[in-house]
Short mmCIF file of C-alpha atoms in Angstrom, two decimals:
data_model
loop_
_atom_site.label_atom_id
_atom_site.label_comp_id
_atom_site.label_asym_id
_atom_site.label_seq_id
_atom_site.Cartn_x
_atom_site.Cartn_y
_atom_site.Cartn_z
CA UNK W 1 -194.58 -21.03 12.35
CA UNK W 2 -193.73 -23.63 9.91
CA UNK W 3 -189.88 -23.61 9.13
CA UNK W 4 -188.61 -22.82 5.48
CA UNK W 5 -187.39 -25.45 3.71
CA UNK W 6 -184.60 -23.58 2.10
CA UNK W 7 -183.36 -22.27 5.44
CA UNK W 8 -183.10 -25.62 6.45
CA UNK W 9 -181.06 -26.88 3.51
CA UNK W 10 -179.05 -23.77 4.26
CA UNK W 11 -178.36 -24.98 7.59
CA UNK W 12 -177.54 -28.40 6.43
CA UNK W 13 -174.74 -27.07 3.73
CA UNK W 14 -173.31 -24.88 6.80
CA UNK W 15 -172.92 -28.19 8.82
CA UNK W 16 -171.43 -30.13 6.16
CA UNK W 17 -168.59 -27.39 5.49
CA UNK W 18 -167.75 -27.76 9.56
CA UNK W 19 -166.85 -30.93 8.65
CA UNK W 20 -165.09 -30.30 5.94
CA UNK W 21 -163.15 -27.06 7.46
CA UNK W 22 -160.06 -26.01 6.26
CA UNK W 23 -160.66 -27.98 2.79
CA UNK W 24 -163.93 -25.93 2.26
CA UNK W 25 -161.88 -23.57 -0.40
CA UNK W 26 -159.59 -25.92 -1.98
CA UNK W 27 -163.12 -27.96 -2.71
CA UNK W 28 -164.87 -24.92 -4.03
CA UNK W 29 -161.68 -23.90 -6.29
CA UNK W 30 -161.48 -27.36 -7.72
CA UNK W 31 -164.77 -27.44 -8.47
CA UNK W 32 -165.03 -23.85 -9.99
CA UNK W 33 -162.05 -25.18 -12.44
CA UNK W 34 -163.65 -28.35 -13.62
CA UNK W 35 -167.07 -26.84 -13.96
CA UNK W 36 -165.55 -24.03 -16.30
CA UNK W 37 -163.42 -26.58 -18.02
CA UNK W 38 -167.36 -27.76 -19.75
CA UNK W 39 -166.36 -25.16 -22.26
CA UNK W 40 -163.37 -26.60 -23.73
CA UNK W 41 -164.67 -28.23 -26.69
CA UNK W 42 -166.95 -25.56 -27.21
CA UNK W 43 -163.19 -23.88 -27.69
CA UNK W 44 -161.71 -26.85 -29.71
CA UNK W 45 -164.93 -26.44 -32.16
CA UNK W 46 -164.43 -23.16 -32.85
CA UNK W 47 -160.81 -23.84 -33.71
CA UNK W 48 -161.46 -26.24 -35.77
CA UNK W 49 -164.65 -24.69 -37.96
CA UNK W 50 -162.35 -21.76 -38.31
CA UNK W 51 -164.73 -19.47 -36.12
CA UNK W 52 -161.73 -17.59 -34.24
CA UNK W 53 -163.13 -14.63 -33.04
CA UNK W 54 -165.74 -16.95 -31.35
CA UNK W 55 -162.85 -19.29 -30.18
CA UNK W 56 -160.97 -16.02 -28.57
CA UNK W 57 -164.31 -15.38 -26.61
CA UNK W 58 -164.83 -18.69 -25.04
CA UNK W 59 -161.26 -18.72 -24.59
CA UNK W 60 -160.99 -15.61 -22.72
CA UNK W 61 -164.46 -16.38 -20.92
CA UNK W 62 -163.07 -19.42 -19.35
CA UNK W 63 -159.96 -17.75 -18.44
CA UNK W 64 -161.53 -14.73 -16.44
CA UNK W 65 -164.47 -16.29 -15.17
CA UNK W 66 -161.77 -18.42 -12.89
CA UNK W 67 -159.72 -15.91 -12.52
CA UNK W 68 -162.48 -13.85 -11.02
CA UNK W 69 -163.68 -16.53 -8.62
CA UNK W 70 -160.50 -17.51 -7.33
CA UNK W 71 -159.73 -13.82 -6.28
CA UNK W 72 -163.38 -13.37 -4.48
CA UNK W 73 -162.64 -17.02 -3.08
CA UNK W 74 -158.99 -15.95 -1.43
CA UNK W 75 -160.06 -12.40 -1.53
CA UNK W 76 -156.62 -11.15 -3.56
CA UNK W 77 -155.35 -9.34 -6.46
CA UNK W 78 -154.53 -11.12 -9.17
CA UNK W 79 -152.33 -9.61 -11.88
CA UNK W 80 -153.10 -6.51 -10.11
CA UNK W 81 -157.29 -6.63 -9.96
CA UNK W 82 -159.36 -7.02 -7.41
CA UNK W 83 -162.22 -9.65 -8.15
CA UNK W 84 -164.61 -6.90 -8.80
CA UNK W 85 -162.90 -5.73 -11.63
CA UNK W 86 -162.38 -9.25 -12.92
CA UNK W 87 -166.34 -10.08 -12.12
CA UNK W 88 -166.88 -6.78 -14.46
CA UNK W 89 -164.62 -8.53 -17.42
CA UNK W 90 -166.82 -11.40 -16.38
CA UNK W 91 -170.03 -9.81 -17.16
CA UNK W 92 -168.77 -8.94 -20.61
CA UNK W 93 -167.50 -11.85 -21.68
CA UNK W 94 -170.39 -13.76 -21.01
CA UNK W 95 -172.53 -11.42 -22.54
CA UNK W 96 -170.15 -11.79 -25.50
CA UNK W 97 -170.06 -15.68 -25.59
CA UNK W 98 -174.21 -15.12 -25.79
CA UNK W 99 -173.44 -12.58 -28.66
CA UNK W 100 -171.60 -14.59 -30.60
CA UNK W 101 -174.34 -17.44 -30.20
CA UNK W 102 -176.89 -15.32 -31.70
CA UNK W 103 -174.48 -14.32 -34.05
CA UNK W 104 -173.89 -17.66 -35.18
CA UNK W 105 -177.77 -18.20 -35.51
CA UNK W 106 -178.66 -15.52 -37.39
CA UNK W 107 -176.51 -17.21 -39.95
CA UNK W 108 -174.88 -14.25 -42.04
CA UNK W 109 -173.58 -14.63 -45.53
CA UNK W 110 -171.45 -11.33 -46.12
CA UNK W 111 -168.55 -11.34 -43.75
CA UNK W 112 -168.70 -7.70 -43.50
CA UNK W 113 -172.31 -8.16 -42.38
CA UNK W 114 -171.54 -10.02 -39.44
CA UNK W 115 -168.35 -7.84 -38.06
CA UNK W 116 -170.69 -4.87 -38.46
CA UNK W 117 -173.31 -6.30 -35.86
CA UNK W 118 -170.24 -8.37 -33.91
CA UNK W 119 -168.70 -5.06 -33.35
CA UNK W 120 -172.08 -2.98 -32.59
CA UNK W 121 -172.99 -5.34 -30.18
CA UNK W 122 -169.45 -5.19 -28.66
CA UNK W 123 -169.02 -1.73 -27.82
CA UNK W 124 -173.05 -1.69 -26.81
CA UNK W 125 -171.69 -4.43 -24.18
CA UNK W 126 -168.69 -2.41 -23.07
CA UNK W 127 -171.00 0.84 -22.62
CA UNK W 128 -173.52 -1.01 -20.21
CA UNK W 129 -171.01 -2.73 -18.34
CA UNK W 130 -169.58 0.64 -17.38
CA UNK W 131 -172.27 2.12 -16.96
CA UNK W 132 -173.77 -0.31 -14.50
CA UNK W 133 -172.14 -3.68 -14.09
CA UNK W 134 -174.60 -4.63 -11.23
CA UNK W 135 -178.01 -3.97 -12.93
CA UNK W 136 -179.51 -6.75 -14.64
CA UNK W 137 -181.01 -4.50 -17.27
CA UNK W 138 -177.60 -3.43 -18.29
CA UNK W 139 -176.43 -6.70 -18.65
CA UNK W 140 -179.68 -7.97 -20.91
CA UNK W 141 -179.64 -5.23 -23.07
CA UNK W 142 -176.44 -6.06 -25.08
CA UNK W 143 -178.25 -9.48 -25.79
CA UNK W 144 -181.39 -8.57 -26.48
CA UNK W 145 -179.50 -6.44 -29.31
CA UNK W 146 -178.27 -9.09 -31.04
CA UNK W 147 -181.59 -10.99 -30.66
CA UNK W 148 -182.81 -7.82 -32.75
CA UNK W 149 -180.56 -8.18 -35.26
CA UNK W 150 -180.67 -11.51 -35.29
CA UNK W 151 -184.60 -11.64 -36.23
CA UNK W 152 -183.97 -8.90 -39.13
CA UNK W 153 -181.36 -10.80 -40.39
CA UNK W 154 -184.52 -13.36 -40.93
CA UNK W 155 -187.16 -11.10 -41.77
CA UNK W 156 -185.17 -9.35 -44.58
CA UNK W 157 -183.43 -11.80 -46.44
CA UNK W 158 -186.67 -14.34 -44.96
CA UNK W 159 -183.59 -17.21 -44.57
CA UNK W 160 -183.84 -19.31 -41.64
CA UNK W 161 -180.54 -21.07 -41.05
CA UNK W 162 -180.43 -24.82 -41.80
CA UNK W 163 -180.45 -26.68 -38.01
CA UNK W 164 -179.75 -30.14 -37.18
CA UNK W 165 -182.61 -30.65 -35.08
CA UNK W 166 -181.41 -33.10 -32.63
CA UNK W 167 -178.41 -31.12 -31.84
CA UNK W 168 -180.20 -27.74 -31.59
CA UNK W 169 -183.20 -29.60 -29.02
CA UNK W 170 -179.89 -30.77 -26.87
CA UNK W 171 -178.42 -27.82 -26.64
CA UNK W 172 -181.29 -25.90 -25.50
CA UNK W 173 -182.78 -28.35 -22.95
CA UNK W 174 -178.87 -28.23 -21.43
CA UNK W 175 -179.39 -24.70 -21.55
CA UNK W 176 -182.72 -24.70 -18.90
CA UNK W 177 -181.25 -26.20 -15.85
CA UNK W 178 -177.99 -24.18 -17.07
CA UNK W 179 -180.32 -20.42 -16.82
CA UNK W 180 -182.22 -21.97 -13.45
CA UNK W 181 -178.79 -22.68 -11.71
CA UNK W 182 -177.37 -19.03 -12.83
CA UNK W 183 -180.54 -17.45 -11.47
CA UNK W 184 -180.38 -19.49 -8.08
CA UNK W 185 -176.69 -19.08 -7.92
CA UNK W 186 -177.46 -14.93 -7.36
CA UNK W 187 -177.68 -15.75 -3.25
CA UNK W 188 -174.53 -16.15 -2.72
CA UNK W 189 -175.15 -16.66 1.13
CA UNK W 190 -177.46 -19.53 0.00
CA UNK W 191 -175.04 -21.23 -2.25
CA UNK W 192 -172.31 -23.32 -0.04
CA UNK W 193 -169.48 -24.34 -2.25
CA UNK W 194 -171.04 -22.37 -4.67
CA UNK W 195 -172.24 -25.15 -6.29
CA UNK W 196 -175.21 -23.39 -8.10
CA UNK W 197 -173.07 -21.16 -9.96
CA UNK W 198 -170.64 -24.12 -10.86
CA UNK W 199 -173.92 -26.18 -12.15
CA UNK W 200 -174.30 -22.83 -14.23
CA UNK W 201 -170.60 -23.05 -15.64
CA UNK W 202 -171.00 -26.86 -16.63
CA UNK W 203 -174.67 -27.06 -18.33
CA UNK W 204 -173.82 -23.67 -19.82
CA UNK W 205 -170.77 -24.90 -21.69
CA UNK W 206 -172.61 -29.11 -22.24
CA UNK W 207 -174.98 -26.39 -23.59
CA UNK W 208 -172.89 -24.31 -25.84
CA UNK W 209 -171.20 -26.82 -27.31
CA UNK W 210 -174.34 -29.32 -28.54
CA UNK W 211 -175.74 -25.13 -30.22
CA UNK W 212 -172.42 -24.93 -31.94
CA UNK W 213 -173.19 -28.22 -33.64
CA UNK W 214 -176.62 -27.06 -34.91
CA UNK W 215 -175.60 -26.20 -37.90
CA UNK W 216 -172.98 -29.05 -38.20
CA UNK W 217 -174.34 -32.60 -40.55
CA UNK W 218 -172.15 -34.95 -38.41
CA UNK W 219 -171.79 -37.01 -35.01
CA UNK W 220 -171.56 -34.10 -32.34
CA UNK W 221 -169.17 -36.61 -30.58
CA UNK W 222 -166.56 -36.13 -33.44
CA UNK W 223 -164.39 -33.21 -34.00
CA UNK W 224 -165.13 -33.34 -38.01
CA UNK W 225 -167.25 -30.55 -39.25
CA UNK W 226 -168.29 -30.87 -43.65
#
């Protein structure tokens, strides 16, 4: 029978982390950090265009996603949790940080507007994510809701928000190979290092930050927002 590629590759990774040995975890930690540190000035944006609750997200996100993957990699408590308790927070604040994205796209004009669906989509997060932190279904559903309101925002007021296009085309090519690595990244026994899932942190916050420009009529490489 013809061997499988991706067992072989798997194989490969396996002999590489003999060599490596004791070092295998400090590797993987260091790069867990630096891949979730692509987020930053997705955080420094938000900061400075005012967008706080959006900054406390990404904020928090960053925080908790290492925090969760440093107490699966060492298999502790930290501050008391186990890591599937933190992996749980992590579930819902990254379905908040996509939230807030299609928050931010469907461009409201009434404050009161936006913390209505903000806050909706929120506790719609919080439900799934007890409910069933494991199924993908639950963890779709709180985007898809914003998606929804997102599009009637459009249909009823029929206002498209004004995009910068190279900015928006950046962000969302970043975000491909960011959704391909997350989806990879599920076999954990296939991912040495796990170096899918740290390809997922980085593109996903190159990604986020080039979408919060979108809107922005200035060099993305300059923290001044008109």
């Amino acid at each position: 029978p013809r061997a499988d590629p991706r067992s072989q590759r798997v194989r490969a990774w396996k002999n590489m982390s003999k060599v490596l040995g004791f070092w295998e975890d400090d590797v993987q930690f260091f790069f867990t950090v630096v891949s979730n540190l692509s987020a930053v000035p997705t955080i420094i944006h938000a900061f400075r265009t005012q967008r706080f609750a959006n900054a406390v997200i990404f904020m928090s996100t960053l925080f908790i996603s290492i925090m969760y993957h440093v107490a699966e990699l060492w298999s502790t408590r930290l501050w008391g949790m186990t890591a599937g308790q933190w992996h749980r927070l992590d579930n819902v604040f990254a379905i908040l940080s996509f939230q807030a994205l299609f928050i931010y796209f469907a461009d409201f004009k009434k404050p009161r507007a936006e913390d209505l669906v903000r806050w909706m989509s929120l506790s719609l997060a919080l439900l799934c994510q007890e409910k069933a932190p494991w199924v993908v279904q639950y963890t779709v559903a709180p985007i898809l809701f914003t998606v929804v309101c997102m599009l009637l925002k459009w249909a009823f007021t029929r206002q498209l928000p004004k995009l910068d296009k190279t900015n928006t085309t950046i962000g969302f090519v970043l975000m491909l190979p960011a959704l391909y690595f997350f989806v990879v990244g599920l076999e954990d026994t296939r991912d040495w290092l796990r170096m899918n899932h740290n390809f997922w942190h980085l593109f996903a916050g190159l990604s986020s930050y080039w979408l919060y420009r979108s809107k922005d009529e200035v060099d993305p490489f300059h923290f001044k927002v008109n």
